Every structure is written in structure tokens, then in C-alpha cells.
Short mmCIF file of C-alpha atoms in Angstrom, two decimals:
data_model
loop_
_atom_site.label_atom_id
_atom_site.label_comp_id
_atom_site.label_asym_id
_atom_site.label_seq_id
_atom_site.Cartn_x
_atom_site.Cartn_y
_atom_site.Cartn_z
CA MET N 1 -11.14 55.11 -30.75
CA MET N 2 -8.97 52.59 -28.58
CA MET N 3 -8.49 49.42 -29.61
CA ALA N 4 -10.07 47.47 -26.75
CA GLU N 5 -13.35 49.74 -27.12
CA ILE N 6 -13.49 48.65 -30.53
CA TRP N 7 -13.35 45.14 -29.55
CA SER N 8 -15.39 45.75 -26.84
CA LEU N 9 -18.10 47.30 -28.94
CA GLY N 10 -18.07 44.59 -31.40
CA GLY N 11 -18.77 42.11 -29.12
CA SER N 12 -21.12 43.74 -27.19
CA LEU N 13 -23.17 43.89 -30.90
CA GLN N 14 -22.08 39.90 -31.43
CA ILE N 15 -23.98 39.44 -28.04
CA ALA N 16 -27.16 41.28 -29.30
CA THR N 17 -27.16 40.27 -32.60
CA ILE N 18 -27.45 36.67 -31.18
CA VAL N 19 -30.05 37.30 -28.94
CA PHE N 20 -32.11 39.20 -31.87
CA LEU N 21 -32.11 36.22 -33.35
CA TRP N 22 -32.90 33.44 -31.15
CA LYS N 23 -36.16 35.74 -30.36
CA ILE N 24 -37.57 35.71 -33.58
CA LEU N 25 -36.63 32.11 -33.64
CA GLU N 26 -38.17 31.53 -30.56
CA ASN N 27 -40.88 33.49 -30.97
CA TYR N 28 -42.30 32.77 -34.79
CA PHE N 29 -40.99 29.07 -35.04
CA SER N 30 -42.53 26.34 -33.99
CA GLY N 31 -40.16 23.71 -31.49
CA HIS N 32 -39.31 21.21 -34.65
CA LEU N 33 -38.53 23.56 -37.03
CA ARG N 34 -36.79 25.68 -34.63
CA ARG N 35 -34.76 22.68 -33.63
CA SER N 36 -33.66 21.85 -37.70
CA ILE N 37 -32.42 25.68 -38.36
CA ILE N 38 -30.32 25.30 -35.21
CA SER N 39 -28.83 21.97 -36.24
CA TYR N 40 -28.34 23.10 -39.86
CA GLY N 41 -27.17 26.16 -38.88
CA THR N 42 -24.72 23.97 -36.42
CA LYS N 43 -23.35 22.21 -39.20
CA LEU N 44 -23.10 25.76 -41.39
CA ALA N 45 -20.68 27.03 -38.85
CA SER N 46 -18.61 23.95 -38.54
CA LEU N 47 -17.54 24.13 -42.19
CA VAL N 48 -16.67 27.49 -41.85
CA SER N 49 -14.82 27.58 -38.35
CA PRO N 50 -11.66 26.39 -37.90
CA TYR N 51 -11.95 24.62 -34.45
CA ILE N 52 -13.12 20.99 -33.35
CA TYR N 53 -15.52 20.28 -30.41
CA ILE N 54 -15.14 17.53 -27.97
CA LYS N 55 -17.87 16.20 -25.46
CA PHE N 56 -16.88 14.68 -22.69
CA PRO N 57 -20.52 13.73 -20.56
CA GLU N 58 -20.58 13.28 -17.02
CA PHE N 59 -22.46 9.69 -17.00
CA VAL N 60 -21.78 6.94 -19.84
CA GLY N 61 -24.47 4.80 -20.72
CA ASP N 62 -27.77 5.13 -22.58
CA SER N 63 -29.23 8.86 -22.67
CA GLU N 64 -32.39 7.61 -21.75
CA GLU N 65 -31.64 6.46 -18.83
CA TYR N 66 -28.88 8.86 -17.62
CA VAL N 67 -30.18 9.19 -14.19
CA GLY N 68 -28.74 6.25 -12.04
CA VAL N 69 -25.90 5.24 -15.22
CA LYS N 70 -22.42 4.44 -14.23
CA ARG N 71 -19.87 8.26 -13.90
CA SER N 72 -17.96 8.55 -16.30
CA ASP N 73 -13.72 7.82 -15.48
CA ALA N 74 -12.80 10.37 -17.99
CA TYR N 75 -15.29 13.23 -16.21
CA ALA N 76 -13.76 12.22 -12.79
CA ALA N 77 -10.06 12.71 -14.62
CA ILE N 78 -10.84 15.84 -16.45
CA GLU N 79 -12.52 17.65 -13.30
CA THR N 80 -9.77 16.73 -11.58
CA TYR N 81 -7.13 18.05 -13.70
CA LEU N 82 -8.69 21.02 -14.19
CA SER N 83 -9.40 21.67 -10.72
CA GLY N 84 -5.73 23.56 -10.47
CA LYS N 85 -6.05 25.95 -13.33
CA SER N 86 -10.20 26.31 -12.01
CA SER N 87 -9.19 27.79 -8.65
CA ARG N 88 -6.62 29.91 -9.94
CA GLU N 89 -8.29 31.47 -13.19
CA ALA N 90 -12.39 30.94 -12.97
CA LYS N 91 -14.21 33.10 -11.65
CA TYR N 92 -17.67 31.18 -10.79
CA LEU N 93 -16.41 28.10 -8.60
CA LYS N 94 -17.90 25.13 -7.09
CA ALA N 95 -17.19 22.95 -4.15
CA ILE N 96 -17.33 19.05 -4.60
CA ASP N 97 -16.93 17.00 -1.86
CA VAL N 98 -14.94 14.07 -2.88
CA LYS N 99 -14.97 10.49 -1.28
CA ASP N 100 -11.98 8.85 0.63
CA SER N 101 -9.66 11.98 -0.25
CA SER N 102 -7.56 13.64 1.96
CA GLN N 103 -8.64 17.18 0.45
CA PRO N 104 -11.95 17.89 2.27
CA VAL N 105 -13.47 19.60 -1.29
CA GLN N 106 -12.22 20.03 -4.62
CA LEU N 107 -12.93 23.37 -6.69
CA SER N 108 -13.83 23.06 -10.40
CA MET N 109 -15.98 25.03 -12.77
CA ASP N 110 -18.79 26.01 -12.66
CA GLU N 111 -21.13 25.88 -15.57
CA ASN N 112 -20.90 27.86 -18.51
CA GLU N 113 -17.36 29.28 -16.74
CA GLY N 114 -14.36 28.04 -18.79
CA VAL N 115 -10.53 27.89 -18.75
CA THR N 116 -7.27 27.71 -21.21
CA ASP N 117 -4.74 24.91 -21.08
CA GLU N 118 -1.52 24.93 -22.86
CA PHE N 119 0.28 21.29 -23.95
CA GLU N 120 3.33 21.71 -25.54
CA GLY N 121 2.92 24.76 -27.40
CA ILE N 122 -0.72 24.18 -28.14
CA LYS N 123 -3.78 26.10 -26.00
CA LEU N 124 -6.80 24.42 -26.20
CA SER N 125 -9.96 25.65 -24.49
CA TRP N 126 -12.48 23.86 -21.49
CA VAL N 127 -15.64 24.94 -20.62
CA ALA N 128 -18.03 23.20 -18.34
CA LYS N 129 -21.80 22.82 -19.53
CA LYS N 130 -25.00 21.74 -19.12
CA GLU N 131 -27.73 20.50 -21.53
CA TYR N 132 -31.70 19.98 -20.46
CA THR N 133 -33.91 17.26 -21.57
CA ILE N 134 -37.37 16.55 -20.80
CA THR N 135 -38.35 13.12 -19.93
CA GLN N 136 -42.07 12.20 -19.76
CA GLN N 137 -42.77 9.50 -17.40
CA SER N 138 -45.08 6.84 -17.19
CA PHE N 139 -48.31 8.18 -15.11
CA SER N 140 -47.41 10.98 -15.03
CA PHE N 141 -48.58 14.65 -16.49
CA ASN N 142 -45.69 16.29 -15.19
CA PRO N 143 -42.51 16.25 -17.40
CA GLN N 144 -38.92 16.24 -15.26
CA MET N 145 -36.27 18.25 -16.41
CA ASP N 146 -32.89 16.27 -16.80
CA GLU N 147 -29.43 17.91 -16.24
CA LYS N 148 -26.71 16.45 -17.85
CA ARG N 149 -23.66 18.33 -17.24
CA TYR N 150 -20.37 17.73 -19.33
CA TYR N 151 -16.97 19.30 -20.59
CA GLU N 152 -16.63 20.46 -23.98
CA LEU N 153 -12.76 20.52 -25.50
CA THR N 154 -12.35 23.41 -28.17
CA PHE N 155 -9.15 23.21 -30.13
CA HIS N 156 -7.95 24.41 -33.79
CA LYS N 157 -8.44 21.55 -36.26
CA SER N 158 -4.96 21.60 -38.11
CA HIS N 159 -4.34 19.63 -33.52
CA ARG N 160 -6.92 16.75 -34.24
CA ASP N 161 -3.90 13.81 -34.51
CA PHE N 162 -2.27 15.33 -31.54
CA VAL N 163 -5.01 15.87 -29.05
CA ASN N 164 -6.79 12.73 -29.92
CA GLY N 165 -3.55 10.46 -29.89
CA THR N 166 -1.37 12.95 -26.64
CA TYR N 167 -3.29 15.40 -25.38
CA ILE N 168 -6.65 13.91 -23.96
CA ASN N 169 -4.53 10.43 -22.32
CA HIS N 170 -2.41 13.28 -20.93
CA VAL N 171 -4.91 14.95 -19.75
CA ILE N 172 -6.55 11.53 -18.25
CA GLN N 173 -3.41 9.92 -16.44
CA LYS N 174 -2.63 13.35 -14.89
CA GLY N 175 -5.96 13.30 -13.20
CA LYS N 176 -5.96 9.76 -12.26
CA ALA N 177 -2.36 10.48 -10.76
CA ILE N 178 -3.61 13.80 -9.11
CA THR N 179 -6.49 11.61 -7.47
CA VAL N 180 -4.18 8.82 -6.33
CA SER N 181 -2.31 11.37 -4.30
CA ASN N 182 -5.08 13.05 -3.05
CA ARG N 183 -6.56 10.05 -1.76
CA GLN N 184 -7.10 9.27 2.18
CA ARG N 185 -4.78 5.74 2.33
CA LYS N 186 -6.40 3.31 4.08
CA LEU N 187 -4.99 -0.06 5.74
CA TYR N 188 -6.93 -3.50 5.00
CA THR N 189 -7.48 -6.51 7.33
CA ASN N 190 -8.85 -9.40 5.50
CA ASN N 191 -12.47 -10.74 6.72
CA PRO N 192 -13.47 -14.38 7.96
CA SER N 193 -14.52 -16.09 4.78
CA GLN N 194 -17.70 -17.38 6.62
CA SER N 195 -19.03 -13.59 6.20
CA TRP N 196 -18.21 -13.22 2.62
CA GLU N 197 -21.52 -13.89 1.53
CA ARG N 198 -23.27 -11.60 3.76
CA TYR N 199 -25.07 -8.92 2.07
CA ARG N 200 -23.31 -5.93 0.83
CA ALA N 201 -20.09 -8.29 2.54
CA ARG N 202 -16.70 -7.49 1.87
CA LYS N 203 -13.43 -9.40 1.73
CA TRP N 204 -11.54 -6.93 2.76
CA SER N 205 -12.05 -4.30 6.39
CA HIS N 206 -10.42 -0.90 6.23
CA ALA N 207 -9.51 2.05 8.30
CA THR N 208 -7.56 5.22 7.53
CA PHE N 209 -4.02 4.61 7.45
CA GLU N 210 -2.59 7.35 9.78
CA HIS N 211 0.69 6.20 10.70
CA PRO N 212 3.16 9.50 10.92
CA LYS N 213 6.80 7.24 10.46
CA THR N 214 8.66 8.17 7.62
CA PHE N 215 12.09 7.14 6.37
CA ASP N 216 13.49 10.37 8.35
CA THR N 217 12.05 9.44 11.38
CA LEU N 218 13.12 5.49 11.25
CA ALA N 219 16.05 4.60 13.82
CA MET N 220 18.55 3.06 10.81
CA GLU N 221 22.08 3.80 9.42
CA SER N 222 21.75 6.20 7.02
CA LYS N 223 23.70 4.32 3.97
CA LYS N 224 21.09 1.24 4.24
CA LYS N 225 17.82 3.74 4.37
CA LEU N 226 19.38 5.35 1.29
CA GLU N 227 19.66 1.97 -0.64
CA ILE N 228 15.95 0.94 0.35
CA VAL N 229 14.71 4.64 -0.43
CA ASN N 230 16.52 4.59 -4.07
CA ASP N 231 14.90 0.50 -4.64
CA LEU N 232 11.48 1.89 -3.50
CA GLU N 233 11.46 4.61 -5.77
CA ASN N 234 13.32 3.04 -8.89
CA PHE N 235 10.51 0.52 -8.36
CA SER N 236 8.06 2.97 -8.42
CA LYS N 237 8.71 4.42 -11.39
CA GLY N 238 9.26 1.33 -13.60
CA LYS N 239 5.82 0.51 -15.15
CA ASP N 240 7.68 0.88 -18.91
CA TYR N 241 10.87 -1.29 -17.87
CA HIS N 242 8.64 -4.08 -16.13
CA LYS N 243 6.84 -4.07 -19.24
CA LYS N 244 9.53 -4.32 -21.73
CA ILE N 245 11.29 -7.23 -19.89
CA GLY N 246 7.96 -8.99 -19.16
CA LYS N 247 8.03 -9.23 -15.78
CA ALA N 248 4.37 -8.63 -13.12
CA TRP N 249 5.32 -4.75 -12.02
CA LYS N 250 5.93 -6.28 -8.21
CA ARG N 251 8.42 -6.44 -5.76
CA GLY N 252 9.01 -8.60 -2.72
CA TYR N 253 11.05 -7.63 0.29
CA LEU N 254 11.79 -10.18 3.89
CA LEU N 255 12.29 -8.26 6.56
CA TYR N 256 13.56 -10.07 9.24
CA GLY N 257 15.37 -9.75 12.74
CA PRO N 258 14.71 -9.61 16.75
CA PRO N 259 11.36 -8.51 17.90
CA GLY N 260 11.35 -4.63 18.53
CA THR N 261 13.86 -3.97 15.78
CA GLY N 262 11.37 -1.51 13.56
CA LYS N 263 9.74 -3.83 11.31
CA SER N 264 6.52 -2.66 11.27
CA SER N 265 7.71 0.92 11.14
CA MET N 266 9.98 0.27 8.30
CA ILE N 267 6.64 -0.92 6.20
CA ALA N 268 5.06 2.22 7.62
CA ALA N 269 7.73 4.29 6.83
CA MET N 270 7.19 2.51 3.21
CA ALA N 271 3.88 3.15 2.44
CA ASN N 272 4.33 6.72 3.37
CA HIS N 273 7.00 7.46 1.27
CA LEU N 274 5.40 5.25 -1.47
CA GLU N 275 2.05 6.68 -0.88
CA TYR N 276 0.75 3.22 -0.90
CA ASP N 277 -2.51 1.73 0.88
CA ILE N 278 -1.34 -1.12 3.38
CA TYR N 279 -2.98 -4.69 3.10
CA ASP N 280 -2.16 -6.22 6.31
CA LEU N 281 -2.99 -10.60 5.41
CA GLU N 282 -4.18 -12.19 8.36
CA LEU N 283 -3.30 -16.27 7.18
CA THR N 284 -4.44 -17.82 9.71
CA THR N 285 -8.39 -16.91 8.96
CA VAL N 286 -7.64 -17.88 5.14
CA LYS N 287 -9.40 -21.62 4.74
CA ASN N 288 -7.63 -22.43 1.40
CA ASN N 289 -5.26 -21.80 -1.91
CA THR N 290 -8.76 -20.41 -3.52
CA GLU N 291 -9.91 -17.73 -1.09
CA LEU N 292 -5.96 -16.73 -0.84
CA ARG N 293 -6.46 -16.17 -4.59
CA LYS N 294 -9.83 -14.26 -4.15
CA LEU N 295 -8.14 -11.89 -1.49
CA LEU N 296 -5.78 -11.01 -4.05
CA ILE N 297 -7.67 -10.67 -6.65
CA GLU N 298 -9.75 -7.87 -4.59
CA THR N 299 -6.22 -6.01 -3.67
CA THR N 300 -5.82 -2.54 -5.67
CA GLY N 301 -2.11 -1.43 -7.33
CA LYS N 302 0.11 1.05 -5.56
CA SER N 303 -0.54 -1.27 -2.11
CA ILE N 304 1.40 -3.24 0.18
CA ILE N 305 0.24 -6.39 1.00
CA VAL N 306 1.77 -7.50 4.15
CA ILE N 307 2.32 -10.89 6.01
CA GLU N 308 3.92 -10.21 9.32
CA ASP N 309 5.83 -13.00 11.62
CA ILE N 310 5.28 -15.54 8.60
CA ASP N 311 7.33 -18.33 10.69
CA CYS N 312 3.98 -18.14 13.06
CA SER N 313 0.97 -17.56 10.60
CA LEU N 314 1.03 -21.79 9.62
CA ASP N 315 3.12 -24.71 9.58
CA LEU N 316 4.63 -23.60 5.76
CA THR N 317 8.21 -25.48 6.49
CA GLY N 318 6.39 -28.63 7.00
CA GLN N 319 4.26 -28.91 3.82
CA ARG N 320 7.24 -30.85 2.09
CA LYS N 321 7.65 -32.93 5.23
CA LYS N 322 6.06 -35.69 6.31
CA GLU N 323 3.56 -34.59 9.09
CA LYS N 324 4.06 -34.35 12.73
CA LYS N 325 3.16 -36.96 14.62
CA LYS N 326 0.07 -35.99 16.91
CA ALA N 327 0.63 -35.64 20.36
CA LYS N 328 -0.01 -39.07 22.76
CA ASP N 329 -1.11 -37.15 25.83
CA GLU N 330 -3.09 -35.29 27.20
CA GLU N 331 -1.49 -32.35 27.77
CA ALA N 332 -0.36 -32.14 23.76
CA ASN N 333 -4.07 -32.81 23.04
CA ASN N 334 -5.41 -30.13 25.20
CA PRO N 335 -6.38 -26.98 23.16
CA ILE N 336 -6.51 -24.74 26.18
CA THR N 337 -2.98 -25.42 26.73
CA LYS N 338 -1.89 -25.39 23.53
CA MET N 339 -3.50 -21.84 22.87
CA THR N 340 -1.69 -21.14 25.94
CA LYS N 341 1.62 -21.81 23.96
CA GLY N 342 0.20 -20.40 21.20
CA GLU N 343 -0.03 -23.49 19.25
CA GLU N 344 -3.91 -22.95 18.73
CA ASP N 345 -5.36 -25.65 15.88
CA SER N 346 -5.62 -23.68 12.53
CA ASP N 347 -8.71 -24.93 10.20
CA SER N 348 -6.70 -23.41 7.44
CA LYS N 349 -5.64 -25.47 4.03
CA VAL N 350 -3.00 -22.82 2.76
CA THR N 351 -0.37 -24.77 1.07
CA LEU N 352 3.60 -23.38 0.31
CA SER N 353 2.65 -23.58 -2.99
CA GLY N 354 -0.62 -21.67 -3.00
CA LEU N 355 1.11 -18.82 -1.34
CA LEU N 356 4.03 -19.18 -3.80
CA ASN N 357 1.64 -18.66 -6.75
CA PHE N 358 -0.09 -15.78 -4.53
CA THR N 359 3.68 -13.45 -4.38
CA ASP N 360 4.83 -14.93 -7.20
CA GLY N 361 2.45 -16.87 -9.59
CA LEU N 362 0.33 -15.93 -12.41
CA TRP N 363 -2.37 -14.40 -10.16
CA SER N 364 0.67 -12.00 -8.46
CA ALA N 365 0.49 -10.04 -11.63
CA ILE N 366 -3.71 -8.51 -11.65
CA GLY N 367 -3.76 -5.03 -10.41
CA GLY N 368 0.32 -4.09 -10.97
CA GLU N 369 2.43 -2.15 -8.83
CA LYS N 370 2.29 -3.95 -5.71
CA ILE N 371 5.05 -4.69 -3.31
CA PHE N 372 4.84 -8.09 -0.76
CA VAL N 373 6.58 -7.92 2.36
CA PHE N 374 7.08 -10.66 4.56
CA THR N 375 8.68 -10.39 8.29
CA THR N 376 9.89 -12.60 10.58
CA ASN N 377 11.96 -13.06 13.96
CA TYR N 378 13.24 -16.21 12.59
CA VAL N 379 14.64 -15.93 9.48
CA GLU N 380 16.29 -19.83 9.47
CA ARG N 381 12.82 -21.52 9.93
CA LEU N 382 11.22 -20.30 6.80
CA ASP N 383 11.43 -22.38 3.62
CA PRO N 384 14.52 -21.93 0.94
CA ALA N 385 11.68 -22.25 -1.73
CA LEU N 386 9.54 -19.05 -0.12
CA ILE N 387 12.45 -16.50 0.05
CA ARG N 388 14.49 -17.43 -2.38
CA ARG N 389 15.69 -14.69 -4.94
CA GLY N 390 13.35 -13.71 -7.39
CA ARG N 391 10.72 -14.09 -4.71
CA MET N 392 12.57 -12.06 -2.47
CA ASP N 393 14.15 -9.13 -4.46
CA MET N 394 15.29 -7.63 -0.91
CA TYR N 395 16.58 -8.86 2.40
CA ILE N 396 16.73 -5.76 5.09
CA GLU N 397 18.17 -7.25 8.80
CA LEU N 398 16.76 -5.39 11.52
CA SER N 399 18.73 -5.24 13.73
CA TYR N 400 19.93 -4.03 17.20
CA CYS N 401 20.15 -0.21 18.05
CA GLY N 402 23.68 1.38 16.53
CA PHE N 403 25.20 4.53 17.21
CA GLU N 404 23.87 5.97 14.36
CA ALA N 405 20.10 4.89 14.72
CA PHE N 406 20.31 5.76 18.78
CA LYS N 407 21.30 9.85 16.98
CA VAL N 408 17.98 9.71 15.20
CA LEU N 409 16.03 7.97 18.00
CA ALA N 410 17.42 11.71 20.46
CA LYS N 411 16.60 13.95 17.59
CA ASN N 412 13.01 12.50 17.33
CA TYR N 413 12.36 12.08 21.64
CA LEU N 414 14.54 14.69 22.91
CA ASP N 415 14.96 17.03 19.72
CA ILE N 416 19.14 17.09 20.40
CA ASP N 417 21.66 15.89 17.71
CA SER N 418 25.14 15.98 20.02
CA HIS N 419 25.60 15.68 23.97
CA PRO N 420 28.25 15.19 26.04
CA LEU N 421 26.79 11.67 26.88
CA PHE N 422 26.43 10.71 23.60
CA ALA N 423 30.29 9.52 23.87
CA THR N 424 29.15 6.81 26.52
CA ILE N 425 26.45 5.79 25.09
CA GLY N 426 28.15 4.97 21.94
CA HIS N 427 30.67 2.71 23.74
CA LEU N 428 27.74 1.01 25.10
CA LEU N 429 26.17 0.23 22.37
CA GLU N 430 29.19 -1.82 20.64
CA GLU N 431 29.57 -4.17 23.90
CA THR N 432 25.28 -4.54 24.23
CA ASN N 433 22.20 -5.67 22.43
CA ILE N 434 19.41 -3.46 22.67
CA THR N 435 17.04 -3.00 20.37
CA PRO N 436 15.76 0.35 18.73
CA ALA N 437 12.73 -0.45 20.80
CA GLU N 438 13.76 -0.26 24.36
CA VAL N 439 15.83 2.61 23.39
CA ALA N 440 12.76 4.52 22.63
CA GLU N 441 11.18 3.66 25.92
CA LYS N 442 14.15 4.75 28.11
CA LEU N 443 14.17 8.34 26.08
CA MET N 444 11.10 9.32 26.20
CA PRO N 445 10.20 11.20 28.60
CA LYS N 446 8.10 9.77 31.37
CA CYS N 447 6.95 13.66 32.93
CA MET N 448 7.28 17.56 31.98
CA ASN N 449 10.23 17.42 34.52
CA GLU N 450 12.55 15.32 33.13
CA ASP N 451 14.65 16.93 30.60
CA ALA N 452 17.07 15.34 27.53
CA GLU N 453 19.83 14.89 30.47
CA THR N 454 17.63 12.95 32.60
CA CYS N 455 16.53 10.40 29.33
CA LEU N 456 20.38 9.90 28.57
CA LYS N 457 21.37 8.88 32.05
CA LYS N 458 18.30 6.72 32.20
CA LEU N 459 19.26 5.07 28.77
CA ILE N 460 22.97 4.45 29.90
CA GLU N 461 22.04 2.81 33.50
CA ALA N 462 19.60 0.72 30.94
CA LEU N 463 22.63 -0.29 29.16
CA GLU N 464 24.81 -0.53 31.57
CA THR N 465 22.14 -3.45 33.47
CA ALA N 466 22.09 -5.15 29.92
CA LYS N 467 25.65 -5.55 30.06
CA ASP N 468 25.89 -6.71 33.04
CA GLU N 469 22.77 -9.40 32.80
CA ALA N 470 24.57 -10.15 29.52
CA LYS N 471 27.84 -10.36 30.96
CA MET N 472 26.45 -13.20 33.49
CA LYS N 473 24.66 -14.75 30.76
CA ALA N 474 27.43 -15.65 29.20
CA GLU N 475 29.45 -17.14 32.27
CA GLU N 476 26.26 -18.73 33.58
CA GLU N 477 26.42 -19.90 29.92
CA ALA N 478 30.28 -20.73 29.62
CA ARG N 479 29.81 -22.58 33.45
CA LEU N 480 26.92 -24.62 32.09
CA LYS N 481 29.03 -25.39 28.88
CA VAL N 482 31.97 -26.62 31.48
CA GLU N 483 29.64 -28.40 33.77
CA THR N 484 27.85 -30.56 30.40
CA GLU N 485 31.44 -31.63 29.00
CA GLU N 486 32.67 -32.65 32.37
CA LYS N 487 29.62 -33.94 33.28
CA GLU N 488 29.49 -36.12 29.88
CA LYS N 489 33.24 -37.51 30.73
CA GLN N 490 31.94 -38.76 34.11
CA GLU N 491 29.15 -40.89 31.96
CA ASP N 492 31.83 -41.80 29.28
CA ALA N 493 34.41 -43.30 32.33
CA LEU N 494 31.74 -44.93 34.06
CA GLU N 495 30.66 -46.17 30.39
CA ASP N 496 33.97 -47.44 30.08
CA VAL N 497 34.17 -48.81 33.80
CA LYS N 498 30.93 -50.68 33.11
CA VAL N 499 32.68 -52.37 29.97
CA ASP N 500 35.38 -53.19 31.55
CA GLY N 501 33.41 -54.98 34.28
CA SER N 502 31.51 -57.11 31.74
CA LEU N 503 34.60 -57.91 30.09
CA ALA N 504 36.27 -58.84 33.48
CA LYS N 505 32.92 -60.67 34.15
CA VAL N 506 32.76 -62.77 30.75
CA LYS N 507 36.33 -63.96 31.11
CA GLU N 508 35.61 -64.49 34.46
CA ASN N 509 32.66 -66.82 33.71
CA CYS N 510 35.29 -68.42 30.54
CA VAL N 511 37.93 -69.34 33.71
CA GLY N 512 35.06 -70.92 35.46
CA VAL N 513 33.93 -72.83 32.74
CA VAL N 514 37.09 -74.32 31.60
CA LYS N 515 37.94 -75.26 35.17
CA ASP N 516 34.90 -77.02 35.80
CA ASN N 517 35.28 -78.63 32.06
CA GLY N 518 38.71 -79.61 33.22
CA ALA N 519 37.45 -81.33 36.59
CA THR N 520 34.85 -83.27 34.58
CA ALA N 521 36.71 -84.52 32.32
#
């Protein structure tokens, strides 16, 4: 008889024996006595068995009130960790809907199904199980059957310390990491504080973040992109390092440059590269520093907190100076006129000090793994304390389109790496200031008949027009400068003439007085 057949026969005999003994217990022993026999039998088996069993229930809390109790984070992490192995090894699976996940369903083991895991040379067994308990409801003659699911981990007792100290932590951390990587990332914006007190109201509203921008499609010099990517990756892997040096696990970036140079695209690329959520903070809706801290507390780790156009959000540059004098004329006080000019009043009392504490104070360390990004078109308008080194760890200037950035855009929009017109465009870009947004607009085909050459010629025409306009503007500025200087010279000469005339009159008056005095004498 073959060895496999012997093992098969032995296994069948064991199963038959277990079924026979269970039938005897069920038919000839009362429920209380049966439970006692099973309990003592389990204890006796544990004395002989070299294995240890750990139970991870689905819910945590009082076993008598299992329904509605919080779901165990450990159970959820284990389920996610075992999902990959289950889909490859288990025969009986169940599909689970996962909320806010990029994956439509997650496959997990069905009840009484098991898989084997190997970690650092040690083999361990996982089994998905379910137990039933009878609960007697008040004012009801029909008892209800509660299902309690759990995972059971089995391993040799010689590995007890390793499993308790290393393996379980590895499983839970790995499961959480998989959950984060599979999650559906979100774009948040803060709600006005007057709506926070409503039923089930939240401080942040969100939408699914689906921006496609990546560093591969970002119009920027490759050397500069590589520097930013390396900095981001070092930060994302720097949890232990930040803890070692006693610094909060956060980083600050200042994006500055003319409008249309890709500041928002940079933020999207950063979020996609790190797989972070984005919190777009609108400061003008925040009433005071207390509300600002409450918003910060509600943010999560692995997120980018963005304040765009910070020089326009609030009058933060004037917090250290005296308040500006109120305009006296009606036009300055007219709210419609001020709104037209983008100078509407804000009820916000957020101070520079409050914002500094938000980004670099004790509260900024809550949640960990956060990136603060400020954007501005006019970096010179910002208070130096807001953007000092250490608070903003990296300054990223996004300037006008260069030739390397143009080639990225040509690849994105026209799917070409080279063309005879590239040389002409390269020379024009060196002589003209044009933003990547303007270049992209010219490269995007407007109809199906426009090919790459047509779009490139449109760009050349736009560059030549911009060059001529810049030349005319420079000439006009030079002419105005000369006229201003000439006018100032004429005013100075006229002032000298007035002074000379005044002196002549004074001398004449003095002579007249002397003559009069002489005649009187």
C-alpha cells in the first residue's frame, strides 16, 4: 500500500472516530455535562499538544453585547493581510465590499477555510472560524442565534515569543499598509464653522481625488523633478529618523512663481506619487485660531495640507504692523466695489501667530506624516517668519517654460519626442517668457484635422507674437523712463528758476528798503 493511501486511510479513521464520539456525547450526555467534558478534554489535549492557538475576534467589547460593538482593527488588518494568500490558496472564498477602497471587492476565506503563512522561516496556520451563541431576548419566547466570526492562529509553542513580539505586529502593520495603499484617496475642503453644529455635520467635505497628473507628465526640468521626488521619498520613509531626532514627522514646501506655471499640478503630482490625501484649506472661512486648530485635529496622516495663494488668503503680512487706515472716500468703503476688486472684507481673525502654530507648533505633530504646502505668485509679499527655513523645508520655484519642459508637454499632448521645428521653438523659448499653461494650450489639438506640425506652428506664432509684444513693452517702458527723467529734470530746472526768482525779489526788496531808509534819513 502506498504511503499516501495509508495517510488517507488514517485520516478517514480519525474523522470517523471523532464523529462517533461526538454522537455519543450528543445523545447520552446533558448539555451541561457535555460542555464540561469538552472543556476538560480541550485542557487535556492542550497539555499533550505542542501547538498554541490565538483567537482574534471580529468585534471587541462585552461578549454579551456583541451586536453593534466596534469592529476590531486587528481583525480587519488580518483579513486584509490574508486576502492575497486566500485568493491564491483557499478553495472557498467570500467577496467583501470595502468602503472607500479602490478595489471593488476584497476576497477572504470562508468559514473553516485555512491558509499557511511563512515568515522568517517559521510556518504558521490561519483558519477563519465562526461560533454560535444563543441569546434570549426580553419579552420573546424565540431565542436568537448570534454568529461570532474570528481568525485562529496556530503555531508551535517554541515560537511563542517570536509570534507575540514580532509576527503579530508584522501582520497588523502590513495589513494596515495594504489598506492604505488600496484606499480611495480624497480631496477635502473645510466647511464653514457655522455648519459644524448641525446633526452629523463634518468639518471637512470631500470628493474622490482623481487628478491624473504625475511627475512623468509634469512640465519641469528632469534634474529638478528628481530632486523633489527624492526629497518626498526620503520623507515618507523617515518615521524612525524623525522620532530619533525628536522632530515631528512633517515637511513644508513653498511653491512660488507666476500664474500658470504649474503649482496646482505639482501638488497633484506629489499626492499621486506618495498616495496621500489632499486637504485644501480655505483660510478666509476660518474665523479664528481655535477653529484652525480644530480643523488640523480632524486631518489624518498621509496627507498634504494646502493653502493656495497664501498672500491673498488673509492680510497675514500686516499682522506685525499697525492696522491699515480705513479709506475715507465712499468708493473705498463700498462693499460692491471692494468685491469687484477682490478686496472684500473677511470676518476671519486668524493671526500670523496662529498660522505659525498650525504649521510648526505642538498641534502640527498630531497624526504624523503630513506635508504642508503654501503657494504664492508673489513670494516677496509674505512675512519672512512664515516661510523661514525649517518651517518651509524646501523652496520650489515654478518659472516660465523652458525647452526641457516644452519637450515633456510635446510628449504629453502630441506624443512626439522630436521634430524639425523643435530647434526654432528652443531659440524662441530662450528669448520669451511664456508659461507652461500657455504652451499646453497651443499644443492641444482643437480638432481632428490638426496634426503635430500644425500645433507646433501655432506655438511658434504665439512665441513670436509674445516676443514682439515683450519688445514693444520694453521699448515703451524705456520711452516712459526717458520721458519721466526729462520731466523730472524740467521740474528741477523750473524749481531752480523759481528759487532764483525768489532770491532776486528778496534782493530787490532789500535794496528798496535800504533806499527808503536812506531817503528817510
